[in-house]
mmCIF file of C-alpha atoms in Angstrom:
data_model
loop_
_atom_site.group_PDB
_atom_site.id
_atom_site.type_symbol
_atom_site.label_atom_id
_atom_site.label_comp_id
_atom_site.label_asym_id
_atom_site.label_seq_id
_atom_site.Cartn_x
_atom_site.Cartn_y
_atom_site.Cartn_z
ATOM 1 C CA UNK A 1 114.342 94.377 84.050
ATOM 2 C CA UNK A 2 115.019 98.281 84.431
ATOM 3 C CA UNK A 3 111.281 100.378 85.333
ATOM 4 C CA UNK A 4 111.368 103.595 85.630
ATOM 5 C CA UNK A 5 107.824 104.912 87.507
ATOM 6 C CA UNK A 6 106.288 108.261 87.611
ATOM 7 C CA UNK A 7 103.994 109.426 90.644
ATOM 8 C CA UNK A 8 103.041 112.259 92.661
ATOM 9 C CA UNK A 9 104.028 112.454 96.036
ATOM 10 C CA UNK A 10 106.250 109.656 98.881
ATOM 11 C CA UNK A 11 102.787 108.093 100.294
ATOM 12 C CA UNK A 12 103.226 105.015 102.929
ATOM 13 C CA UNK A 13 101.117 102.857 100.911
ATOM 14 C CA UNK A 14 103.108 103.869 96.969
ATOM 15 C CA UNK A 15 106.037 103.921 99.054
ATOM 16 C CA UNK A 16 105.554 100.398 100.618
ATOM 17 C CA UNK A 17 104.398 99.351 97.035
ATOM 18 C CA UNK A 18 107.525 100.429 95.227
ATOM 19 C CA UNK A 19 109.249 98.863 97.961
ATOM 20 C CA UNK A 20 107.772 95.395 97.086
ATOM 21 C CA UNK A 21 107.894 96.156 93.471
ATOM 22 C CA UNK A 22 111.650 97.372 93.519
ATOM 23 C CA UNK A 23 112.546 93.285 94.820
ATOM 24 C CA UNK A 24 111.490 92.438 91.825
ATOM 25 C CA UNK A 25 112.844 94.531 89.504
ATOM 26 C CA UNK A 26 115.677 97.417 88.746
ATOM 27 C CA UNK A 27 112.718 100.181 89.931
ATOM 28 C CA UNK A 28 113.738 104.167 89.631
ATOM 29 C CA UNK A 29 110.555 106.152 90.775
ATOM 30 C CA UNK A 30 109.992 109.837 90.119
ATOM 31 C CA UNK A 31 108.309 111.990 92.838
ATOM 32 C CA UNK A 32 106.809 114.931 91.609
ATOM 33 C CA UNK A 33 106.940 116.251 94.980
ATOM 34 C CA UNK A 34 107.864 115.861 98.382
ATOM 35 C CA UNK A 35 104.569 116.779 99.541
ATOM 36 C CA UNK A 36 101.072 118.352 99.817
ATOM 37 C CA UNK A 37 99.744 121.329 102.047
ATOM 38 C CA UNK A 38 96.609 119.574 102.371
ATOM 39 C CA UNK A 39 98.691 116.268 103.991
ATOM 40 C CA UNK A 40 100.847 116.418 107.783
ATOM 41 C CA UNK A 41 104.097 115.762 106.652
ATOM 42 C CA UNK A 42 105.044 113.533 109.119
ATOM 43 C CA UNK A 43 102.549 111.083 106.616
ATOM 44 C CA UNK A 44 104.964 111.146 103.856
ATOM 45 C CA UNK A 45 107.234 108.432 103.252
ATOM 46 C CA UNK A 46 110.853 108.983 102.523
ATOM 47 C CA UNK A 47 113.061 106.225 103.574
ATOM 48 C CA UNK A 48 113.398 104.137 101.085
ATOM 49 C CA UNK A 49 115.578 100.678 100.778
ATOM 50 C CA UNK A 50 115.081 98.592 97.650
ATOM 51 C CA UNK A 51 114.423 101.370 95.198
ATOM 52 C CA UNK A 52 115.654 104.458 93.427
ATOM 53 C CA UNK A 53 113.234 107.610 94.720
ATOM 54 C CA UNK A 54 114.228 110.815 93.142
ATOM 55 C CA UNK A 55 111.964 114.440 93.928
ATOM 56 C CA UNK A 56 111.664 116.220 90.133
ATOM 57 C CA UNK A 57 112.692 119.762 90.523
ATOM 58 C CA UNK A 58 110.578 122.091 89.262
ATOM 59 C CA UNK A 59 107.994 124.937 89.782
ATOM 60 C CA UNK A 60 105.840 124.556 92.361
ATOM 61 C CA UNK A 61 102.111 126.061 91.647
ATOM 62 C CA UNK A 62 99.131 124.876 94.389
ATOM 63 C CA UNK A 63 99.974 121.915 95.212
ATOM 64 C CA UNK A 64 100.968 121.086 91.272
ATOM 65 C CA UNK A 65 104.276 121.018 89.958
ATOM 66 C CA UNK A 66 106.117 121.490 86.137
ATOM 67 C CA UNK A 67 108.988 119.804 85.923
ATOM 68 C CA UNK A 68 111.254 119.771 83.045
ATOM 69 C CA UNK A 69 113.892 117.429 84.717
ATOM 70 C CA UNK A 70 111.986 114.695 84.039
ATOM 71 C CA UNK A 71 112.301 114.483 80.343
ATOM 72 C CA UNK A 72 116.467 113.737 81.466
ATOM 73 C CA UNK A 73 115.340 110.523 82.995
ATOM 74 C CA UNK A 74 112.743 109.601 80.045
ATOM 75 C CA UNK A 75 116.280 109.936 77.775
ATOM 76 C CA UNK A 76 117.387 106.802 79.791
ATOM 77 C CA UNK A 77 117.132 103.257 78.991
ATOM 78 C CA UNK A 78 114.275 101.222 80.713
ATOM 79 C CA UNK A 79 112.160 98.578 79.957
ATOM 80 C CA UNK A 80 108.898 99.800 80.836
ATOM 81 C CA UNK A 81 108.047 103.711 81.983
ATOM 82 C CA UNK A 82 105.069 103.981 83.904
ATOM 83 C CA UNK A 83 103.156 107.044 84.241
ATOM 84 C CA UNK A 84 101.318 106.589 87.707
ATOM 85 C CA UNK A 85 98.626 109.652 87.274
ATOM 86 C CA UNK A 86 98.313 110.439 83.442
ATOM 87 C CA UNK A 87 96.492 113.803 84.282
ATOM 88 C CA UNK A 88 99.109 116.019 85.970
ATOM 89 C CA UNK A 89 100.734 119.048 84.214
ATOM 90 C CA UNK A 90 104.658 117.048 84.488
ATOM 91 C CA UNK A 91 103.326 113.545 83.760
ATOM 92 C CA UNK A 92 101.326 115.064 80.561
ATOM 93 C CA UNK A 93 104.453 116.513 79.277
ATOM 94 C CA UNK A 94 106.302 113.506 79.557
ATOM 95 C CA UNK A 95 103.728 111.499 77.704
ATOM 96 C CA UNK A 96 103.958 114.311 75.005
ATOM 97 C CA UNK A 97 107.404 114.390 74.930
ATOM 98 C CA UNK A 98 106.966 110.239 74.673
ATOM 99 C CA UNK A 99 104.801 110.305 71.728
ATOM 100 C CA UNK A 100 106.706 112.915 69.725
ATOM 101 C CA UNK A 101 109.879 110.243 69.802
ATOM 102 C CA UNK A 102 107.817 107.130 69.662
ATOM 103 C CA UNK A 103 109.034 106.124 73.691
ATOM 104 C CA UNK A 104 106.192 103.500 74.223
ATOM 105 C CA UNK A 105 104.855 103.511 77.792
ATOM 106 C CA UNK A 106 102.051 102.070 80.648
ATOM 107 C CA UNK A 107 99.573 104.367 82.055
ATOM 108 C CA UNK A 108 98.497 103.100 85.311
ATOM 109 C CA UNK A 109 95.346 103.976 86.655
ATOM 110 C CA UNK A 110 93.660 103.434 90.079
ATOM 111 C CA UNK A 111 90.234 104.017 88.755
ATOM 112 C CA UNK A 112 88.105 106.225 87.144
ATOM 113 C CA UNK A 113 84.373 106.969 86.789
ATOM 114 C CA UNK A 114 82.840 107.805 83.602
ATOM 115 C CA UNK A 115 81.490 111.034 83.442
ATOM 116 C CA UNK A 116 79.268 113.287 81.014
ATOM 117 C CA UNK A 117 82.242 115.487 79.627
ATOM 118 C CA UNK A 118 81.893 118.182 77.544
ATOM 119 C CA UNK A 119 83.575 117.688 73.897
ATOM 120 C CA UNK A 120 87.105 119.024 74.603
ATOM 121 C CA UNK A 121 86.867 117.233 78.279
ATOM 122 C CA UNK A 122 86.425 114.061 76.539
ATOM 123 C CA UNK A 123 88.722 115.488 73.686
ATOM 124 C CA UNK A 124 91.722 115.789 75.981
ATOM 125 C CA UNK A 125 91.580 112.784 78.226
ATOM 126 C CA UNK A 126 90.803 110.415 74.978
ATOM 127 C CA UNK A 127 94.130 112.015 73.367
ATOM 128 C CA UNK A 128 96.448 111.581 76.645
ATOM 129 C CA UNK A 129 94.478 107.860 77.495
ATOM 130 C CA UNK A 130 94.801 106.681 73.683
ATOM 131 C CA UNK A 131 98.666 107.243 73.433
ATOM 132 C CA UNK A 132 99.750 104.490 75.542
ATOM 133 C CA UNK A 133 101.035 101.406 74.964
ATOM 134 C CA UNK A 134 99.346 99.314 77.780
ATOM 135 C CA UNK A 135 97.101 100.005 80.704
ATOM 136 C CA UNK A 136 97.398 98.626 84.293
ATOM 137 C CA UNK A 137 93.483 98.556 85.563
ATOM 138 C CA UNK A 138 91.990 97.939 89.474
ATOM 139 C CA UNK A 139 89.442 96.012 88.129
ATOM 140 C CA UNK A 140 86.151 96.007 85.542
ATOM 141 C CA UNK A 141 85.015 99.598 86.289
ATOM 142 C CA UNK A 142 88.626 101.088 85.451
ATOM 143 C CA UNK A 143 88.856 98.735 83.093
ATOM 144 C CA UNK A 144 85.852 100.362 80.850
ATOM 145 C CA UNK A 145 86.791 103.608 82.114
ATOM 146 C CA UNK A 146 89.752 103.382 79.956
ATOM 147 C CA UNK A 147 88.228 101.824 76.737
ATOM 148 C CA UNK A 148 85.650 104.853 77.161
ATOM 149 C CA UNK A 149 88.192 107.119 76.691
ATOM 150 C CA UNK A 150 89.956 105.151 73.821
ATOM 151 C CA UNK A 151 91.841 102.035 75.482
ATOM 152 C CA UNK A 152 92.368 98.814 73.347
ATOM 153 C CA UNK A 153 90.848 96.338 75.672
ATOM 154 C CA UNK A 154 93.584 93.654 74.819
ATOM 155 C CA UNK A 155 96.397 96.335 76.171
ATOM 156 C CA UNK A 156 94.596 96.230 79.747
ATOM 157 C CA UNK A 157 95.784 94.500 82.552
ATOM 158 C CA UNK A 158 94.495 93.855 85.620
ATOM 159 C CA UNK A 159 96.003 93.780 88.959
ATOM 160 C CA UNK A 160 94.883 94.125 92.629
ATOM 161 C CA UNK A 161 95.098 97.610 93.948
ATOM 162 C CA UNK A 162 95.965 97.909 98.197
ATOM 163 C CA UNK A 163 97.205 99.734 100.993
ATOM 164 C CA UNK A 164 97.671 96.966 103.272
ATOM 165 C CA UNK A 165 100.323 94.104 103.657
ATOM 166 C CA UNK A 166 99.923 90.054 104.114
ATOM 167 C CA UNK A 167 100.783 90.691 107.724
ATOM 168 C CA UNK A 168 98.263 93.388 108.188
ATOM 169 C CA UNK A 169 95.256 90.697 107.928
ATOM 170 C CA UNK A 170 93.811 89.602 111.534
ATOM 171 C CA UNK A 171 94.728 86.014 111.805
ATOM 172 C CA UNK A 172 93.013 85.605 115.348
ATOM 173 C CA UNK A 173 91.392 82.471 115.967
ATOM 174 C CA UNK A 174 88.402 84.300 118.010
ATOM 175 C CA UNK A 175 87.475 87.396 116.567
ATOM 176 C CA UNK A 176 83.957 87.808 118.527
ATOM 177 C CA UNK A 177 86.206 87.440 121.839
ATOM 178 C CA UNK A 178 88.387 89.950 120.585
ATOM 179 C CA UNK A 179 86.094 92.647 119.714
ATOM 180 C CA UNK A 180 84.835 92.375 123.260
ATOM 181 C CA UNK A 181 88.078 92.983 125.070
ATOM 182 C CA UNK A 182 88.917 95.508 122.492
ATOM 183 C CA UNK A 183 85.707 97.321 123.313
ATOM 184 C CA UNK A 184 86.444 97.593 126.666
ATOM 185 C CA UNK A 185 90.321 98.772 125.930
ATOM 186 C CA UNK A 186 88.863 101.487 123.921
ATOM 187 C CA UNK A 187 86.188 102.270 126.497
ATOM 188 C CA UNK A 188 83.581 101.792 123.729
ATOM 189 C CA UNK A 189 79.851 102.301 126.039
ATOM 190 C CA UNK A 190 77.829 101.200 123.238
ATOM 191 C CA UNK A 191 76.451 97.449 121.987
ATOM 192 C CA UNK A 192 77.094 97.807 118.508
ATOM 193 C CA UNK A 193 79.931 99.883 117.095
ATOM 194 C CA UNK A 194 80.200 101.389 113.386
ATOM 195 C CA UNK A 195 83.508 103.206 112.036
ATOM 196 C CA UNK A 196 84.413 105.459 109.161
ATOM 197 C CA UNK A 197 87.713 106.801 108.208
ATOM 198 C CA UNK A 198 88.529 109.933 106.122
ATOM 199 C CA UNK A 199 89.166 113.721 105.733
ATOM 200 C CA UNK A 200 85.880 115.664 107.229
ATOM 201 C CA UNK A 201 84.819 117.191 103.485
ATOM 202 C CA UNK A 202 81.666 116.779 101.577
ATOM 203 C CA UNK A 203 82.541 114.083 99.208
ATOM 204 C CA UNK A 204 82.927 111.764 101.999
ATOM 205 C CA UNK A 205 79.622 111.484 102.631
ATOM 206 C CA UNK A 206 80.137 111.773 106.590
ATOM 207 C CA UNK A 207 76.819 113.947 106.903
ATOM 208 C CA UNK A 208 74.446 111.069 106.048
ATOM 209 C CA UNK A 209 75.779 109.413 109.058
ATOM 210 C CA UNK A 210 75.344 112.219 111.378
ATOM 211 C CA UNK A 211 71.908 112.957 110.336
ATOM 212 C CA UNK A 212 70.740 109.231 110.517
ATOM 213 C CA UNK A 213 72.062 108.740 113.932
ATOM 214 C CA UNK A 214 69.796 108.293 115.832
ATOM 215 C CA UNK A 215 68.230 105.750 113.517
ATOM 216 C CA UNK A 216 70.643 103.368 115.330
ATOM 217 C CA UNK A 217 69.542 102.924 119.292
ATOM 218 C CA UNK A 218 72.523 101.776 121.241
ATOM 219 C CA UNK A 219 75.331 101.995 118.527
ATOM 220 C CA UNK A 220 78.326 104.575 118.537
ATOM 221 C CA UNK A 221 79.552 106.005 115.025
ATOM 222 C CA UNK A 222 82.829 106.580 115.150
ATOM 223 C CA UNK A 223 84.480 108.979 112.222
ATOM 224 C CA UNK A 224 87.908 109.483 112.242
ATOM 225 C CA UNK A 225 89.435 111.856 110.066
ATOM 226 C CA UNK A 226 91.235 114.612 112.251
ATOM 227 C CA UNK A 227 89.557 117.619 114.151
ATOM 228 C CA UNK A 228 86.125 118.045 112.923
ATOM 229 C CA UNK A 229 85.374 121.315 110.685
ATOM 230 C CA UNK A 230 82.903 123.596 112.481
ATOM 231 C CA UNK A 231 79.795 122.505 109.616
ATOM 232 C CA UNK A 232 80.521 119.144 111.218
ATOM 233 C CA UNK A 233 80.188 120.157 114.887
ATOM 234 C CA UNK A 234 76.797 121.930 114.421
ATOM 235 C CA UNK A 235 75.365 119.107 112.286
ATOM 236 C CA UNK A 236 76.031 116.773 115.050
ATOM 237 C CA UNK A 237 73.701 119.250 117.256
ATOM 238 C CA UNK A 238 71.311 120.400 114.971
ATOM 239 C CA UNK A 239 70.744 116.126 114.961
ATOM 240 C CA UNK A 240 71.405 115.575 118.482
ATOM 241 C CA UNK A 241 73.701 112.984 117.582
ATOM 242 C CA UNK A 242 74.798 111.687 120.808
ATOM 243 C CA UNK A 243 76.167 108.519 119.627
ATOM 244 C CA UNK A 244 78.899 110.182 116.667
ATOM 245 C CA UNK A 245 81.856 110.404 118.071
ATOM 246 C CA UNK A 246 84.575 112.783 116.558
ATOM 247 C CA UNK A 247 88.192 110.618 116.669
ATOM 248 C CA UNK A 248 91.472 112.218 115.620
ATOM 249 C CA UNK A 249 93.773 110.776 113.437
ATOM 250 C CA UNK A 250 95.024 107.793 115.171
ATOM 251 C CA UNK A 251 98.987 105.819 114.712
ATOM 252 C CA UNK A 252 98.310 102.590 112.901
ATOM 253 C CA UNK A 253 98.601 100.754 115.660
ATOM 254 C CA UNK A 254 95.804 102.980 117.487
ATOM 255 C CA UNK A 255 93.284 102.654 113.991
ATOM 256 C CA UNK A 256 93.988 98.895 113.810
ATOM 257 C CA UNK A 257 92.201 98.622 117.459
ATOM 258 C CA UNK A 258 88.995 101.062 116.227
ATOM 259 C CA UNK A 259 88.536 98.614 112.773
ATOM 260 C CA UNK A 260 88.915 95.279 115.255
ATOM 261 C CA UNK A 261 86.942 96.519 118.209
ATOM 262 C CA UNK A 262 84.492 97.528 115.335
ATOM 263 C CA UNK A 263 81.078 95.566 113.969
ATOM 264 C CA UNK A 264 80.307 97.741 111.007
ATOM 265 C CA UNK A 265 82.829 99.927 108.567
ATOM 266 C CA UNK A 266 80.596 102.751 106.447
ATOM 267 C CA UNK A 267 81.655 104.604 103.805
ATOM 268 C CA UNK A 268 79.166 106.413 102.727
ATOM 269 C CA UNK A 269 81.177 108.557 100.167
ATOM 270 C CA UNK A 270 79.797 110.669 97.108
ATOM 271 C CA UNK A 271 82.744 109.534 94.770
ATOM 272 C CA UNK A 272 86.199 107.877 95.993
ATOM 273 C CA UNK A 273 88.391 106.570 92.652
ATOM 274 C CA UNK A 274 89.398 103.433 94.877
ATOM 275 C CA UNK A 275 88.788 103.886 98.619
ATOM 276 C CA UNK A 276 92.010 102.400 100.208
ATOM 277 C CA UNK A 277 89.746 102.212 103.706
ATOM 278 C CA UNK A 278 87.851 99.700 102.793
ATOM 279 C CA UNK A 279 91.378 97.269 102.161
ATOM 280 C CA UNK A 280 91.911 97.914 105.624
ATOM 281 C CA UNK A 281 88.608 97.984 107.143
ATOM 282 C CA UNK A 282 88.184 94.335 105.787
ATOM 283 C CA UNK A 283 91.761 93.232 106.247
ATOM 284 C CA UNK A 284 90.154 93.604 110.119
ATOM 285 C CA UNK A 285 87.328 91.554 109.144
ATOM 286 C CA UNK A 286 84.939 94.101 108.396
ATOM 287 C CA UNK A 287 81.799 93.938 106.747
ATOM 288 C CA UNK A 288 81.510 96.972 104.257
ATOM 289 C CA UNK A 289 78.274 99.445 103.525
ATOM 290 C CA UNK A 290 79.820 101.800 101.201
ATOM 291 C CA UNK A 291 78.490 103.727 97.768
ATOM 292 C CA UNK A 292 77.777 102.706 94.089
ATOM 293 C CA UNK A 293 80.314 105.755 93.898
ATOM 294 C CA UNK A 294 83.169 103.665 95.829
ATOM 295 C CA UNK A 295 85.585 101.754 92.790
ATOM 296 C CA UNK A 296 86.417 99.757 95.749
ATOM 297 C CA UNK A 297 83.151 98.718 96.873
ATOM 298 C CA UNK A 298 81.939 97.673 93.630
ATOM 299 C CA UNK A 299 85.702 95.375 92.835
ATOM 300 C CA UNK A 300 85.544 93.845 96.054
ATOM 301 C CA UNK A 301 82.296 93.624 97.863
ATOM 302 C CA UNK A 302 80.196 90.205 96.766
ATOM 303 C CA UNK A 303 76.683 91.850 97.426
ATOM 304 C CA UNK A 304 74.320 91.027 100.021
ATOM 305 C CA UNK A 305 77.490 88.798 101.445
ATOM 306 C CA UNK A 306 80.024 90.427 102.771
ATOM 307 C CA UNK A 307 78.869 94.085 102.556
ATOM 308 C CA UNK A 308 76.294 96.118 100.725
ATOM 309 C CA UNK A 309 76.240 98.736 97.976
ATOM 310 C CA UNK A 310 73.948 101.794 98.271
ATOM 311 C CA UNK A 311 72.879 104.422 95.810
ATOM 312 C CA UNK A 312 75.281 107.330 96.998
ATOM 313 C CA UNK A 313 72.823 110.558 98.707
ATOM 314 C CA UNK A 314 70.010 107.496 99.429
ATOM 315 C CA UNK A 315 69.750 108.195 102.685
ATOM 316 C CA UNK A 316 66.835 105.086 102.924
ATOM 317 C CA UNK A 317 68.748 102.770 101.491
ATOM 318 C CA UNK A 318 71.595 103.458 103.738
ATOM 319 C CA UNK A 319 69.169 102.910 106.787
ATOM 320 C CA UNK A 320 68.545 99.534 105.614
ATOM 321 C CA UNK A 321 71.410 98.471 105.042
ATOM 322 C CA UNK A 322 72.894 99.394 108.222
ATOM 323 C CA UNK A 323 69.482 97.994 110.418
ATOM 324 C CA UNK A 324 70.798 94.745 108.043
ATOM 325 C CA UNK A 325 74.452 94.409 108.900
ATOM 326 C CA UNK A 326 73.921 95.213 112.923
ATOM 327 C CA UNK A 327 71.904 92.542 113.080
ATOM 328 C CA UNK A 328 73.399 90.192 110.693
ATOM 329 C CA UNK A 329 75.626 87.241 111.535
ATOM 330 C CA UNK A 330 79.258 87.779 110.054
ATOM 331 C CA UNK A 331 81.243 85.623 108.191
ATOM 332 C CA UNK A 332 84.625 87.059 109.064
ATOM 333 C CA UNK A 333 86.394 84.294 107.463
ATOM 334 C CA UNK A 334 85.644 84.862 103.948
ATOM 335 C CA UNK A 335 85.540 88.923 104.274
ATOM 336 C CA UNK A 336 89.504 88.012 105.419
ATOM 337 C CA UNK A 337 89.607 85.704 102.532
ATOM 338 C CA UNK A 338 89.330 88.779 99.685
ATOM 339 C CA UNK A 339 91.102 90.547 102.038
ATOM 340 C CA UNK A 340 93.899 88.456 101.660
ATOM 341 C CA UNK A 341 93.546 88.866 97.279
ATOM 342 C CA UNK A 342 94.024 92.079 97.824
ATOM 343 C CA UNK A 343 97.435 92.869 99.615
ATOM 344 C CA UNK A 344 101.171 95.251 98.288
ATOM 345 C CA UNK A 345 102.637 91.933 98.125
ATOM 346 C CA UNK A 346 100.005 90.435 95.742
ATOM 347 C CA UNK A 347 99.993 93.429 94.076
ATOM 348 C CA UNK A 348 103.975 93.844 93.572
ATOM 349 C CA UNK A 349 103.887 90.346 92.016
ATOM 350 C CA UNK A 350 100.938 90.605 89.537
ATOM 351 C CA UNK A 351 102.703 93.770 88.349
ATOM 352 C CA UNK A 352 106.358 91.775 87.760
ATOM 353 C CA UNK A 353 104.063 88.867 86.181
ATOM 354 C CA UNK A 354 102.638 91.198 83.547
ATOM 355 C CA UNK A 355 105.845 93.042 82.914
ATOM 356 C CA UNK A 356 107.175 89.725 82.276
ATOM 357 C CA UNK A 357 104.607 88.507 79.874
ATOM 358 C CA UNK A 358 105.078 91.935 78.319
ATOM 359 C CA UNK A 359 108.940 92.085 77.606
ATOM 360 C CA UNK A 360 108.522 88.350 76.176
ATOM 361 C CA UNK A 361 105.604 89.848 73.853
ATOM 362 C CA UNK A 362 108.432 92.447 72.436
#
C-alpha cells in the first residue's frame, strides 16, 4: 500500500509517527519545511529510517510556505494522500488542484474547536473540509468539528492521537517510593509538587497558576517552558509567588524525572487543539487538571477519576480542583492504563487498520 502524507514541519513526535506508520506501509511524507523561527532547531527531526521525507521547495513567507513542487508528487500513484493540516497556503492548493482532477484524498485533523465564524470564515473552511474523501478524527470533539463544517459522519475515522511510545509508560512496581527518591534527586523542598509544560504565552494559561500560588501552602509549581518572558517574572512578584519555580527546557530524559517526581500535572490552557503534554504527563502516571478548552482533556480524562476539567479563566474552579487532587489518593494504575490506549505505536496501527478497511471498500 503506497501513502503519500502531507505535513508541516520534521517534529520528534510526526517524525516518530511516520516512522511507525512507514513499517506498515510504502509511506512518502512531504515537509513543507525544515523548520520554524519560533522552534530551536536542534528540536526538529531529520533522520529518518523507514520512510521517504522530502522538504517542498518553495517560497518562504513568516513562517508559511507556497510550494508548487508539490503538485509533481500529487501526479504520482498512491493509494491514499493525506493532507496532515488542511489550512495551510501549499496543502490548500493541493486539495484544489485534487478536486479540479477528481484525486480523492484524507484530511487528517488533530482537533478543532467550533467557533462563531463569520459567513466567509465558515464559507471557506466548509469548502476546503467538504472536499475530502474521508476524515481521520482524535476523538468525539474533532469528530463534530468536522461534520460542523460539512463532514459526512460515515467518512470519519477515529484513531488515537500521541506523542509518546509503549516504552515511554512508567512500568515501576512502586511509584509512591519513586516519587520520593526522585524528589530528593531533583532537590524538590516542597511536600506536594505540581508541573506544567509549555511555551510562556497567554494561551497557556500559566498566569492563573502564578496568581493562585499561594493558595497552595507547602507545594512548588513548577512551569517549564524555556526562559520566562519579563510579564512572567513580574507576575510572579507582584503575587509573591515563592513556590513557582521557572524551569528551562529540559532533555527528555531530564522532563521524564520532573513528570515522575511530580503529584499533580496542570494545564490550565485557554485553547490547545490536542495538548500532547498531557500524553506524557499521564504516561508518568499523572493525574490531569486541565481546561474545557484542552481536546485532550476532554478525549482522555474520565472526570472526577483520573483528572478534572475546569471552565478555562475560572480561576475558583481551578482552586478546587487542585485543593482536590493534592489531597486525593491516586490511582496510578488506571491513569497508566489510558495511557497505554494512547501511544505512536497504537496509533501507527489504527491508521494501517483503517487504510486497510478503506482500499477493500474501493
Amino acid at each position: 500500500m503506497k501513502v503519500l502524507y502531507i505535513t508541516t514541519t520534521p517534529t520528534p513526535y510526526k517524525v516518530d509517527f511516520f516512522e511507525e506508520l512507514g513499517k506498515q506501509c510504502e509511506l512518502t511524507v512531504l515537509f513543507e519545511r525544515k523548520s520554524v523561527s519560533y522552534r530551536n532547531n536542534n528540536w526538529m527531526r531529520r533522520n529518518i529510517k523507514n520512510f521517504k521525507g522530502n522538504i517542498l521547495r518553495g517560497f518562504e513567507i513568516r513562517d508559511k510556505i507556497i510550494s508548487f513542487d508539490i503538485f509533481k508528487y500529487i501526479k504520482q500513484d498512491y493509494d491514499f494522500i493525506i493532507i496532515g493540516v488542511y489550512s495551510t497556503i501549499t496543502e490548500i492548493f493541493a486539495q484544489i488542484y485534487m478536486k479540479k482532477r477528481n484525486i480523492p484524498y484524507i484530511i487528517s485533523s488533530d482537533g478543532g474547536f467550533i467557533k462563531k465564524d463569520k459567513y466567509y470564515q465558515k464559507k471557506v473552511k466548509s469548502t476546503l473540509l467538504k472536499n475530502a474523501k474521508y476524515y481521520l478524527s482524535t476523538g468525539e470533539m474533532t469528530s463534530n468539528y468536522l461534520k460542523h463544517y460539512g463532514a459526512n459522519e460515515n467518512n470519519i475515522f477515529i484513531y488515537p492521537f500521541s506523542s509518546i511510545h509503549d516504552d515511554d509508560i512508567w512500568k515501576s512496581i512502586n511509584i509512591a517510593k519513586e516519587k520520593t527518591l526522585l524528589k530528593k534527586e531533583l532537590e524538590i523542598k516542597e511536600k506536594k509538587m505540581i508541573i506544567s509544560v509549555g511555551q510562556y504565552i497567554y494561551r497557556k494559561g500559566f498566569d492563573l497558576l502564578i496568581k493562585n500560588a499561594n493558595n497552595w501552602k507547602e507545594t512548588g509549581i513548577y512551569i517549564i517552558g524555556g526562559t520566562p518572558t519579563q510579564e512572567y517574572i513580574e507576575l510572579k512578584e507582584k503575587y509573591n509567588a515563592k513556590n513557582v519555580h521557572f524551569i528551562n527546557f529540559l532533555s527528555k530524559e531530564e522532563l521524564t524525572k520532573f513528570y515522575r517526581a511530580a503529584d499533580l500535572f496542570i494545564l490550565p490552557t485557554r485553547e490547545d487543539i490536542w495538548g500532547l503534554v498531557i500524553n506524557e504527563a499521564m504516561a508518568n502516571g499523572l493525574p490531569i487538571i486541565t481546561t474545557d478548552k484542552c481536546i485532550a482533556g476532554l478525549e482522555m480524562i474520565e472526570n472526577g477519576e483520573i483528572g478534572d476539567i475546569f471552565e478555562a479563566n475560572n480561576e475558583g474552579q481551578l482552586i478546587k480542583c487542585v485543593n482536590k487532587w493534592l489531597d486525593k489518593s491516586i490511582d496510578f494504575q488506571k491513569i497508566l492504563d489510558i495511557a497505554n490506549k494512547y501511544t505512536i505505536e497504537r496509533m501507527a496501527l489504527v491508521h494501517k487498520y483503517i487504510l486497510t478497511k478503506l482500499k477493500e471498500k474501493e
